Coordinates of C-alpha atoms and ligand atoms in Angstrom, one line a residue:
M928 CA -122.8 127.7 11.0
E929 CA -120.9 129.1 8.0
I930 CA -117.3 130.1 8.7
E931 CA -116.8 133.8 8.3
M932 CA -113.0 133.5 8.0
Q933 CA -111.2 130.2 7.5
G934 CA -108.0 129.5 9.4
L935 CA -105.0 128.9 7.2
M936 CA -103.2 126.0 9.0
Q937 CA -102.5 122.6 7.5
H938 CA -105.0 119.8 7.6
W939 CA -103.1 117.1 9.5
P940 CA -105.6 114.4 10.4
L941 CA -105.2 113.2 14.0
T942 CA -104.7 109.5 13.3
V943 CA -102.8 107.2 15.7
D944 CA -100.5 105.7 13.1
K945 CA -98.7 109.0 13.2
I946 CA -97.8 108.3 16.8
L947 CA -95.7 105.2 15.9
D948 CA -94.3 106.9 12.8
H949 CA -93.1 109.7 15.1
A950 CA -91.6 107.2 17.6
A951 CA -89.8 105.3 14.8
R952 CA -88.4 108.5 13.3
V953 CA -87.5 110.5 16.4
H954 CA -87.1 107.8 19.1
G955 CA -86.2 104.9 16.9
D956 CA -83.7 103.4 19.3
A957 CA -85.9 103.5 22.4
E958 CA -86.9 100.0 23.4
V959 CA -90.0 98.1 24.1
V960 CA -89.0 95.3 26.6
T961 CA -91.4 92.3 27.0
R962 CA -91.5 89.4 29.4
R963 CA -92.7 86.7 27.1
L964 CA -95.0 83.9 28.3
G965 CA -92.1 81.6 28.8
G966 CA -90.4 84.1 31.1
D967 CA -87.6 85.2 28.7
I968 CA -87.0 88.9 28.1
H969 CA -87.3 90.2 24.6
R970 CA -86.2 93.7 23.4
I971 CA -87.2 95.6 20.3
S972 CA -86.7 99.2 19.2
Y973 CA -89.6 101.4 18.2
A974 CA -88.0 101.5 14.7
A975 CA -88.1 97.7 14.4
L976 CA -91.6 97.5 16.0
H977 CA -92.8 100.0 13.5
D978 CA -91.6 97.9 10.6
R979 CA -93.2 94.7 12.0
A980 CA -96.5 96.6 12.6
K981 CA -96.4 97.5 8.9
Q982 CA -96.0 93.8 8.2
V983 CA -99.0 93.0 10.3
S984 CA -100.9 95.5 8.1
A985 CA -99.8 93.7 5.0
A986 CA -100.8 90.4 6.5
L987 CA -104.2 91.7 7.4
M988 CA -104.7 93.2 4.0
A989 CA -103.8 89.8 2.4
Q990 CA -106.5 88.3 4.4
G991 CA -109.0 90.7 3.0
I992 CA -109.2 93.1 6.0
R993 CA -110.5 96.5 5.0
P994 CA -111.1 99.8 6.8
G995 CA -113.8 99.4 9.4
D996 CA -113.3 95.6 9.8
R997 CA -112.7 94.3 13.3
V998 CA -109.5 92.6 14.3
A999 CA -109.6 91.1 17.8
T1000 CA -106.7 90.4 20.2
L1001 CA -106.7 88.2 23.3
A1002 CA -103.3 88.9 24.7
W1003 CA -101.3 90.1 27.6
N1004 CA -99.1 93.2 27.3
G1005 CA -96.3 92.6 24.9
E1006 CA -94.5 94.0 21.9
R1007 CA -96.4 91.8 19.4
H1008 CA -99.7 93.0 20.9
M1009 CA -98.4 96.6 20.2
E1010 CA -97.5 95.5 16.6
C1011 CA -101.1 94.2 16.0
W1012 CA -102.5 97.3 17.6
Y1013 CA -100.8 99.7 15.2
G1014 CA -100.8 97.3 12.3
T1015 CA -104.6 97.2 12.5
M1016 CA -105.4 100.8 13.3
G1017 CA -102.9 102.1 10.7
I1018 CA -105.0 100.7 7.8
G1019 CA -108.2 102.0 9.2
A1020 CA -109.4 98.6 10.6
V1021 CA -110.6 98.5 14.2
L1022 CA -108.7 96.8 17.0
H1023 CA -110.9 95.0 19.5
T1024 CA -109.1 94.1 22.7
I1025 CA -110.9 91.2 24.4
N1026 CA -110.4 90.7 28.1
P1027 CA -109.3 87.1 28.6
R1028 CA -110.6 87.1 32.2
L1029 CA -114.2 87.3 30.9
H1030 CA -116.3 84.2 31.1
A1031 CA -116.1 82.1 27.8
D1032 CA -119.8 82.8 27.1
Q1033 CA -119.2 86.5 27.3
I1034 CA -116.2 86.3 24.9
V1035 CA -118.5 84.5 22.5
W1036 CA -121.1 87.2 22.9
I1037 CA -118.8 90.1 22.3
A1038 CA -116.9 88.6 19.5
N1039 CA -120.2 88.0 17.7
H1040 CA -121.5 91.4 18.6
A1041 CA -118.3 93.0 17.3
A1042 CA -118.3 90.7 14.2
D1043 CA -114.6 90.1 14.7
R1044 CA -113.0 88.6 11.5
V1045 CA -109.4 87.9 12.8
L1046 CA -108.3 86.9 16.3
V1047 CA -104.7 87.2 17.3
L1048 CA -104.2 85.3 20.6
D1049 CA -101.5 84.5 23.1
A1050 CA -100.6 80.8 23.0
C1051 CA -101.9 80.3 26.6
F1052 CA -105.4 81.1 25.4
V1053 CA -105.6 78.3 22.7
P1054 CA -107.5 75.8 24.9
L1055 CA -110.1 78.5 25.9
I1056 CA -110.7 79.5 22.3
E1057 CA -110.7 75.9 21.1
S1058 CA -113.5 75.2 23.6
I1059 CA -115.8 77.9 22.0
R1060 CA -114.5 77.9 18.5
D1061 CA -117.8 76.7 16.9
R1062 CA -119.6 79.7 18.4
L1063 CA -117.1 82.4 17.2
P1064 CA -117.4 84.4 13.9
I1065 CA -113.6 84.4 13.4
E1066 CA -112.3 83.7 9.9
H1067 CA -108.6 83.7 10.7
Y1068 CA -106.7 82.8 13.9
V1069 CA -103.1 83.8 14.5
I1070 CA -101.2 82.6 17.6
I1071 CA -98.6 84.9 19.1
A1072 CA -95.7 82.4 19.3
D1073 CA -92.2 81.8 17.8
R1074 CA -92.1 79.1 15.2
D1075 CA -90.4 76.5 17.5
A1076 CA -93.0 77.2 20.3
M1077 CA -96.1 77.0 18.2
P1078 CA -98.7 75.0 20.1
A1079 CA -100.7 72.2 18.4
N1080 CA -104.2 73.5 17.9
D1081 CA -107.6 72.8 16.3
L1082 CA -108.0 76.4 15.1
G1083 CA -106.2 76.1 11.8
A1084 CA -104.2 79.0 13.2
L1085 CA -101.1 80.6 11.7
C1086 CA -98.0 81.2 13.7
Y1087 CA -97.6 85.0 14.2
E1088 CA -94.0 85.0 12.9
D1089 CA -95.0 83.1 9.7
W1090 CA -98.0 85.4 9.3
I1091 CA -95.8 88.5 9.0
A1092 CA -92.5 87.0 7.6
G1093 CA -91.3 88.6 4.4
R1094 CA -94.1 91.1 4.2
D1095 CA -93.8 94.7 3.0
T1096 CA -92.5 97.0 5.8
G1097 CA -93.7 100.0 3.8
T1098 CA -97.5 99.3 3.8
P1099 CA -99.1 102.7 3.6
W1100 CA -100.9 103.9 6.8
G1101 CA -103.5 106.7 7.3
G1102 CA -105.2 108.6 4.5
F1103 CA -108.6 108.3 6.2
D1104 CA -110.7 110.7 8.2
E1105 CA -109.6 111.3 11.8
N1106 CA -113.1 110.5 13.0
A1107 CA -112.8 106.9 11.7
A1108 CA -113.2 104.2 14.3
C1109 CA -109.9 102.9 15.7
G1110 CA -110.4 100.8 18.7
L1111 CA -113.2 98.8 20.4
C1112 CA -113.4 97.9 24.1
Y1113 CA -116.4 96.4 25.9
T1114 CA -117.3 97.7 29.3
S1115 CA -117.3 95.1 32.0
G1116 CA -120.9 96.0 32.8
T1117 CA -122.2 94.0 35.7
T1118 CA -125.8 94.2 34.5
G1119 CA -127.1 93.3 31.1
N1120 CA -124.9 92.6 28.2
P1121 CA -121.5 94.3 27.8
K1122 CA -121.5 97.5 25.7
G1123 CA -119.0 98.4 23.0
V1124 CA -117.1 101.7 23.4
L1125 CA -115.8 102.7 20.0
Y1126 CA -112.8 105.0 20.1
S1127 CA -111.9 107.2 17.1
H1128 CA -108.5 108.1 15.9
R1129 CA -109.1 111.7 16.8
S1130 CA -110.3 110.9 20.4
N1131 CA -107.3 108.6 21.0
V1132 CA -104.7 111.1 19.7
L1133 CA -106.2 113.9 21.7
H1134 CA -106.4 111.7 24.8
A1135 CA -102.7 110.8 24.4
M1136 CA -101.8 114.5 24.1
M1137 CA -103.9 115.2 27.2
A1138 CA -102.3 112.4 29.1
L1139 CA -98.8 113.6 28.4
G1140 CA -99.4 116.7 30.5
R1141 CA -97.3 117.6 33.6
D1142 CA -100.3 117.1 35.9
V1143 CA -101.6 114.0 34.2
L1144 CA -99.2 111.2 33.4
N1145 CA -96.1 113.4 33.0
I1146 CA -94.3 110.9 30.7
G1147 CA -91.2 112.0 28.9
R1148 CA -88.4 110.4 26.8
N1149 CA -86.3 109.8 29.9
D1150 CA -88.9 107.7 31.5
V1151 CA -89.1 103.9 31.6
V1152 CA -92.8 103.0 31.8
M1153 CA -94.3 99.8 32.8
P1154 CA -98.1 99.5 32.0
V1155 CA -99.1 96.7 34.4
V1156 CA -102.7 97.7 33.5
P1157 CA -103.5 95.4 30.6
M1158 CA -104.0 96.7 27.0
F1159 CA -107.5 95.2 27.1
H1160 CA -108.4 97.5 30.1
A1161 CA -109.3 100.7 28.4
N1162 CA -106.2 101.0 26.2
A1163 CA -103.9 100.3 29.1
W1164 CA -105.1 103.8 30.3
G1165 CA -103.7 105.3 27.1
M1166 CA -100.1 104.2 27.6
A1167 CA -99.8 102.3 24.3
F1168 CA -100.2 105.7 22.7
V1169 CA -98.6 108.0 25.2
C1170 CA -95.3 106.1 25.5
P1171 CA -94.4 106.1 21.8
A1172 CA -95.6 109.7 21.5
A1173 CA -93.2 110.7 24.2
G1174 CA -90.4 108.3 23.2
A1175 CA -90.5 106.6 26.6
R1176 CA -89.0 103.2 26.9
M1177 CA -91.7 100.6 27.7
V1178 CA -91.6 97.5 29.8
M1179 CA -94.4 95.0 29.1
P1180 CA -94.9 92.5 32.0
G1181 CA -96.8 89.8 30.0
A1182 CA -98.9 87.4 32.0
Q1183 CA -97.0 87.4 35.4
L1184 CA -98.6 90.1 37.5
D1185 CA -97.8 88.9 41.0
G1186 CA -95.8 91.0 43.4
A1187 CA -92.5 89.1 42.9
S1188 CA -92.6 89.2 39.1
I1189 CA -93.6 92.9 39.0
Y1190 CA -90.8 93.8 41.5
E1191 CA -88.2 91.9 39.4
L1192 CA -89.0 93.9 36.2
L1193 CA -89.3 97.2 38.1
D1194 CA -85.9 96.7 39.5
S1195 CA -84.0 95.1 36.6
E1196 CA -85.4 97.4 33.9
R1197 CA -85.1 100.5 36.2
V1198 CA -88.7 101.5 35.7
T1199 CA -89.5 105.1 36.6
M1200 CA -93.2 105.0 36.2
T1201 CA -95.9 102.4 36.4
A1202 CA -99.7 102.0 36.5
A1203 CA -102.2 99.5 37.7
V1204 CA -105.3 98.8 39.9
P1205 CA -104.9 98.8 43.7
T1206 CA -105.0 95.0 44.0
V1207 CA -101.7 94.7 42.0
W1208 CA -100.0 97.2 44.4
I1209 CA -101.2 95.3 47.5
G1210 CA -99.3 92.3 46.0
L1211 CA -96.2 94.3 45.3
L1212 CA -96.1 96.1 48.7
H1213 CA -96.5 92.7 50.4
H1214 CA -93.5 91.4 48.5
L1215 CA -91.3 94.4 49.2
R1216 CA -92.0 94.1 53.0
E1217 CA -91.6 90.4 53.2
H1218 CA -88.2 90.5 51.6
G1219 CA -87.0 93.9 52.8
L1220 CA -86.7 95.3 49.3
C1221 CA -86.8 98.9 47.9
L1222 CA -87.3 100.4 44.5
P1223 CA -84.6 103.1 44.0
W1224 CA -85.5 103.8 40.3
L1225 CA -89.3 104.1 40.6
K1226 CA -90.5 107.7 40.9
R1227 CA -94.2 107.6 40.2
V1228 CA -97.0 105.1 40.4
V1229 CA -100.4 105.7 38.9
I1230 CA -103.2 103.9 40.8
G1231 CA -106.7 103.8 39.5
G1232 CA -109.6 101.8 38.3
A1233 CA -110.8 101.5 41.9
A1234 CA -110.4 103.8 44.9
L1235 CA -106.9 104.3 46.3
P1236 CA -106.7 103.0 49.9
E1237 CA -104.9 105.3 52.3
A1238 CA -102.6 102.5 53.4
I1239 CA -101.2 102.1 49.9
L1240 CA -100.7 105.8 49.4
R1241 CA -98.8 106.1 52.7
A1242 CA -96.8 103.0 52.1
F1243 CA -95.5 104.2 48.7
E1244 CA -95.0 107.8 49.6
D1245 CA -93.8 107.6 53.3
D1246 CA -92.0 104.2 53.3
Y1247 CA -90.5 104.1 49.8
G1248 CA -90.4 107.8 48.6
I1249 CA -92.5 107.0 45.5
E1250 CA -95.1 109.6 44.4
V1251 CA -98.6 108.2 44.0
I1252 CA -101.0 109.6 41.4
H1253 CA -104.5 108.5 42.0
G1254 CA -106.5 108.3 38.8
W1255 CA -110.2 108.0 38.1
G1256 CA -111.5 107.0 34.7
M1257 CA -113.7 104.6 32.8
T1258 CA -113.7 102.8 29.5
E1259 CA -116.2 105.4 28.2
L1260 CA -113.7 108.2 28.9
S1261 CA -110.8 106.6 27.0
P1262 CA -110.3 106.3 30.0
M1263 CA -108.8 109.3 31.9
G1264 CA -111.2 111.5 33.9
T1265 CA -109.3 113.0 36.8
L1266 CA -105.9 112.8 38.5
G1267 CA -105.3 113.2 42.2
G1268 CA -102.9 115.8 43.3
L1269 CA -102.6 119.1 45.1
M1270 CA -103.6 122.5 43.9
P1271 CA -101.1 125.2 44.7
A1272 CA -103.2 126.4 47.6
L1273 CA -102.4 123.1 49.5
A1274 CA -98.7 123.0 48.6
D1275 CA -97.8 123.9 52.2
A1276 CA -100.7 122.3 54.0
D1277 CA -100.3 119.8 56.8
R1278 CA -99.4 116.3 55.6
D1279 CA -102.7 114.8 56.8
I1280 CA -104.6 117.4 54.9
Q1281 CA -102.5 116.7 51.8
V1282 CA -103.1 113.0 52.2
R1283 CA -106.9 113.5 52.4
Q1284 CA -106.7 115.5 49.3
K1285 CA -104.5 113.1 47.4
L1286 CA -107.0 110.3 48.2
K1287 CA -109.7 112.1 46.3
Q1288 CA -110.0 111.1 42.7
G1289 CA -108.8 114.6 41.7
I1290 CA -108.8 117.2 39.1
P1291 CA -110.0 116.8 35.5
P1292 CA -107.3 117.8 32.9
F1293 CA -108.1 120.1 30.0
G1294 CA -110.4 118.1 27.7
V1295 CA -112.7 116.7 30.5
E1296 CA -115.6 118.6 31.9
L1297 CA -117.3 117.3 35.0
K1298 CA -120.4 118.2 37.0
I1299 CA -122.6 116.6 39.7
V1300 CA -126.3 116.6 39.6
D1301 CA -129.2 115.7 42.0
E1302 CA -132.0 113.3 41.2
D1303 CA -133.8 116.0 39.2
G1304 CA -130.7 116.7 37.1
E1305 CA -130.0 120.0 38.8
E1306 CA -126.3 120.9 39.2
L1307 CA -125.1 120.6 42.8
P1308 CA -122.6 123.0 44.4
A1309 CA -118.8 122.3 44.5
D1310 CA -118.7 122.3 48.3
G1311 CA -117.2 118.9 48.8
N1312 CA -120.2 117.9 50.7
S1313 CA -123.1 117.4 48.2
P1314 CA -122.9 113.9 46.6
G1315 CA -124.6 113.6 43.3
R1316 CA -124.5 111.7 39.9
L1317 CA -121.3 112.5 38.1
K1318 CA -121.6 113.6 34.5
A1319 CA -118.8 114.1 32.0
R1320 CA -118.2 115.8 28.6
G1321 CA -115.1 116.0 26.4
F1322 CA -113.3 115.1 23.2
A1323 CA -112.6 111.5 24.4
V1324 CA -115.9 110.8 26.2
A1325 CA -118.3 108.3 24.6
G1326 CA -121.2 109.7 22.7
G1327 CA -123.0 106.3 22.4
Y1328 CA -122.3 102.6 22.3
L1329 CA -121.7 100.3 19.4
D1330 CA -125.0 99.5 17.5
G1331 CA -126.8 102.1 19.5
D1332 CA -126.9 99.7 22.5
G1333 CA -128.2 101.4 25.7
G1334 CA -130.0 104.0 23.6
D1335 CA -129.2 107.7 23.8
V1336 CA -126.6 108.0 26.5
L1337 CA -126.2 111.8 26.4
D1338 CA -128.5 114.3 28.0
A1339 CA -129.8 117.3 26.0
D1340 CA -126.6 119.3 26.7
G1341 CA -124.3 116.4 25.7
W1342 CA -123.4 115.2 29.1
F1343 CA -122.6 111.5 29.7
D1344 CA -123.8 109.9 33.0
T1345 CA -120.9 108.1 34.4
G1346 CA -123.0 106.0 36.9
D1347 CA -120.7 107.2 39.7
V1348 CA -121.7 109.2 42.7
A1349 CA -119.3 111.9 43.7
T1350 CA -118.6 115.2 45.4
I1351 CA -116.6 118.1 44.0
D1352 CA -114.8 120.4 46.4
N1353 CA -113.8 124.1 46.2
H1354 CA -110.4 123.1 44.7
G1355 CA -112.2 121.4 41.9
A1356 CA -111.2 118.0 43.1
M1357 CA -113.7 115.2 42.6
Q1358 CA -114.2 112.4 45.1
I1359 CA -116.1 109.3 44.3
T1360 CA -118.3 108.1 47.1
D1361 CA -119.6 105.1 45.3
R1362 CA -120.6 103.4 42.1
A1363 CA -124.3 104.3 41.8
K1364 CA -125.3 100.6 41.8
D1365 CA -123.0 99.9 44.8
V1366 CA -124.3 102.7 46.9
I1367 CA -125.5 101.8 50.4
K1368 CA -128.7 103.6 51.1
S1369 CA -129.6 103.6 54.8
G1370 CA -132.6 105.5 56.1
G1371 CA -132.7 107.5 52.8
E1372 CA -129.0 108.6 53.2
W1373 CA -126.0 107.4 51.3
I1374 CA -123.1 105.6 53.1
S1375 CA -119.8 105.6 51.2
S1376 CA -118.6 102.1 51.0
I1377 CA -115.2 103.4 49.8
D1378 CA -114.6 105.3 53.1
I1379 CA -115.3 102.3 55.1
E1380 CA -113.1 100.1 53.0
N1381 CA -110.2 102.5 53.1
A1382 CA -110.2 102.8 56.8
V1383 CA -110.2 99.0 57.3
L1384 CA -107.5 98.5 54.7
S1385 CA -105.1 100.4 56.9
H1386 CA -105.0 97.4 59.3
A1387 CA -101.8 95.3 58.7
G1388 CA -103.8 92.1 59.0
V1389 CA -106.3 93.0 56.2
A1390 CA -105.5 92.0 52.7
N1391 CA -108.6 93.3 51.1
A1392 CA -112.0 94.6 52.2
A1393 CA -115.4 95.4 50.7
A1394 CA -118.5 97.0 52.2
I1395 CA -121.9 96.2 50.6
G1396 CA -125.5 97.2 51.5
V1397 CA -127.7 94.4 52.7
P1398 CA -131.5 94.6 53.2
H1399 CA -132.7 95.8 56.5
P1400 CA -136.4 96.0 57.6
K1401 CA -136.2 99.4 59.2
W1402 CA -133.3 101.2 57.3
D1403 CA -133.8 99.7 53.9
E1404 CA -130.1 98.8 53.8
R1405 CA -127.3 98.5 56.3
P1406 CA -123.6 98.1 55.6
L1407 CA -122.0 94.7 55.8
L1408 CA -118.2 94.6 55.9
I1409 CA -116.4 91.7 54.3
V1410 CA -112.8 91.2 55.1
Q1411 CA -110.1 89.0 53.5
A1412 CA -107.3 88.7 56.1
E1413 CA -103.6 88.4 55.4
P1414 CA -102.4 84.8 55.5
G1415 CA -102.1 83.8 59.2
A1416 CA -103.7 86.9 60.5
R1417 CA -107.2 87.3 62.0
P1418 CA -107.9 90.9 63.0
A1419 CA -110.5 91.0 65.8
D1420 CA -113.8 92.7 65.2
H1421 CA -113.1 95.4 67.8
E1422 CA -109.8 96.3 66.1
L1423 CA -111.6 97.0 62.9
R1424 CA -114.3 98.9 64.6
D1425 CA -111.7 101.0 66.4
L1426 CA -110.2 101.9 63.1
L1427 CA -113.5 103.0 61.8
E1428 CA -114.4 105.0 64.9
G1429 CA -113.9 108.7 64.2
R1430 CA -113.1 108.2 60.6
I1431 CA -116.7 107.6 59.4
A1432 CA -120.0 108.9 60.7
R1433 CA -121.4 106.8 63.6
W1434 CA -124.4 105.5 61.7
W1435 CA -122.1 104.3 58.9
M1436 CA -120.6 101.6 61.2
P1437 CA -121.2 98.2 59.7
D1438 CA -123.7 96.1 61.6
E1439 CA -121.7 93.0 60.9
I1440 CA -118.2 92.0 59.9
V1441 CA -117.6 88.7 58.1
F1442 CA -114.4 87.1 56.9
I1443 CA -113.9 85.4 53.6
D1444 CA -111.0 83.4 52.2
A1445 CA -110.7 85.5 49.0
I1446 CA -112.7 88.5 48.0
P1447 CA -113.9 87.8 44.5
L1448 CA -112.4 90.0 41.8
G1449 CA -113.9 91.0 38.5
P1450 CA -112.3 90.8 35.0
T1451 CA -110.3 94.0 35.5
G1452 CA -109.0 93.1 39.0
K1453 CA -111.6 95.1 40.9
V1454 CA -113.7 93.8 43.8
N1455 CA -116.8 92.1 42.4
K1456 CA -119.5 93.4 44.6
L1457 CA -122.2 91.8 42.5
K1458 CA -120.8 88.4 43.4
L1459 CA -120.5 89.4 47.1
R1460 CA -124.2 90.5 47.2
E1461 CA -125.0 87.1 45.5
L1462 CA -123.0 85.2 48.2
H1463 CA -124.9 87.1 50.9
R1464 CA -128.3 86.4 49.4
E1465 CA -127.4 82.7 49.2
G1466 CA -126.4 82.8 52.9
K1467 CA -122.8 82.0 52.2
L1468 CA -121.3 84.9 54.2
R1469 CA -121.3 84.3 57.9
A1470 CA -119.9 86.2 60.8
P1471 CA -117.1 84.5 62.7
L1472 CA -117.5 83.6 66.3
N1473 CA -115.2 86.1 68.0
Ligands
AMP2306 P1 -113.9 100.5 33.8 O1 -114.6 101.1 32.7 O2 -114.1 99.0 33.9 O3 -112.5 100.9 34.0 O4 -114.7 101.0 35.1 C1 -114.9 102.3 35.4 C2 -115.4 102.5 36.8 O5 -114.4 102.1 37.8 C3 -115.7 103.9 37.2 O6 -117.0 104.4 36.7 C4 -115.7 103.9 38.7 O7 -116.9 103.4 39.3 C5 -114.6 102.9 38.9 N1 -113.3 103.6 39.2 C6 -112.3 103.9 38.3 N2 -111.3 104.6 38.9 C7 -111.7 104.8 40.2 C8 -111.1 105.4 41.3 N3 -109.9 106.0 41.3 N4 -111.8 105.4 42.5 C9 -113.0 104.9 42.6 N5 -113.6 104.2 41.5 C10 -113.0 104.2 40.4

């Protein structure tokens, strides 16, 4: 449509390089602190990180990298990963974060699909890449290591420090359209091949602005933020953009994500805010309890990527006085979709009611539209009681996958099907009942595996739990509960059933409970239900004799 009257404001393209420019100019002294692979702590200011990121740009340009070319990283969270991030995006090239927890064949597949030209990798991944080197399209390898710690390798790789040494710290950034591609992240799809989500500069900048909000991540310059969630998991949930935009100090945990290591950094660096998937917090809480520790600096913890168990919420909030923010999102949403929390109407409600509400995945911030639909695509009411397919729309929601994979992913009105099943209540709060492919359908009705898992996780002897649907001759499917006990503990069947009694509908009660040494986790630290279903099919899950 032709514009009747043009606005008269400046054209200031929303490109992410401006975020680090801003951090260097306004918050130049704020630090990015990294635990390096060897365990030593490294500190750098945003101003210095900015200069080194510009040197990365110069190094990439010297290797012939042009706008639109793909540069891959295989690295834990660290300041040099950030430098590559901005150094690549700043010149209009596309940063492809590869998840090192993927199977080697999957890494080969996505690197070829993405046509990655450069790979910057942590030294610990050299053996992995050497083993698949002949099948990769990479022209240049760069190893993130100091000169004196450079590993011997068959990759013909450059040492990161040599790669950038002496290069121009004034390489120009920006100057391209804000809709240009900026980052690439493959979904950890459990069926078919992974699909590439291609973020634009504009979507990432707007997502960062959205994430800064009071009811979203609420990050400011007085915060010390530790993204435990890896940069290869959906942009570390936006934090590599949000923190420099706000001028927050960052603490990067590197490869050590166990409870003891996380605690040590939270404490010594006085972290005020952190974020990760529930499994990480199970490890931290265990460590705190075992050693009688507390976290006086930590104010908020964002928990997402999988449903927040009530036991974790209560432990953080009631035992340690740390606010929990439950987040739901997905790679295709950049990734934030909703944040748990209370609407003003529930500010004075009973604690149990508040907890119920906070366990919901929550409210979409401005920029995300949500709706739930039935099997015919008809919108369902927001009554908190009508589960349906969850659809999303917004400025940072995928409109398609790289190379058109998966076909047309939007419906006629531009809605993206998240593949999740959810309810929305009269406060506007969304609650996931299941991933559509994990749904347990019994006698034509849906059973929420998440509700079953959450109830069981409140038992002190349960380290992790998963409910899956298994075939049943009469009901199609019945729930099977799989439990990983805490070391040395063995909760009895009846204790777990007592916990479920009254918290779930009677007919949701699992027919069988089986114990497993370790619940398998997927590449982003979530329970791998596909694997569990496979183990069940193969007869490898057996009920204990108790
Ligand atoms: P990914 O793109 O790998 O982060 O996976 C996104 C999927 O993780 C979503 O579609 C949900 O199924 C699941 N997910 C993310 N956050 C939550 C949450 N807070 N509660 C339940 N499921 C979640």
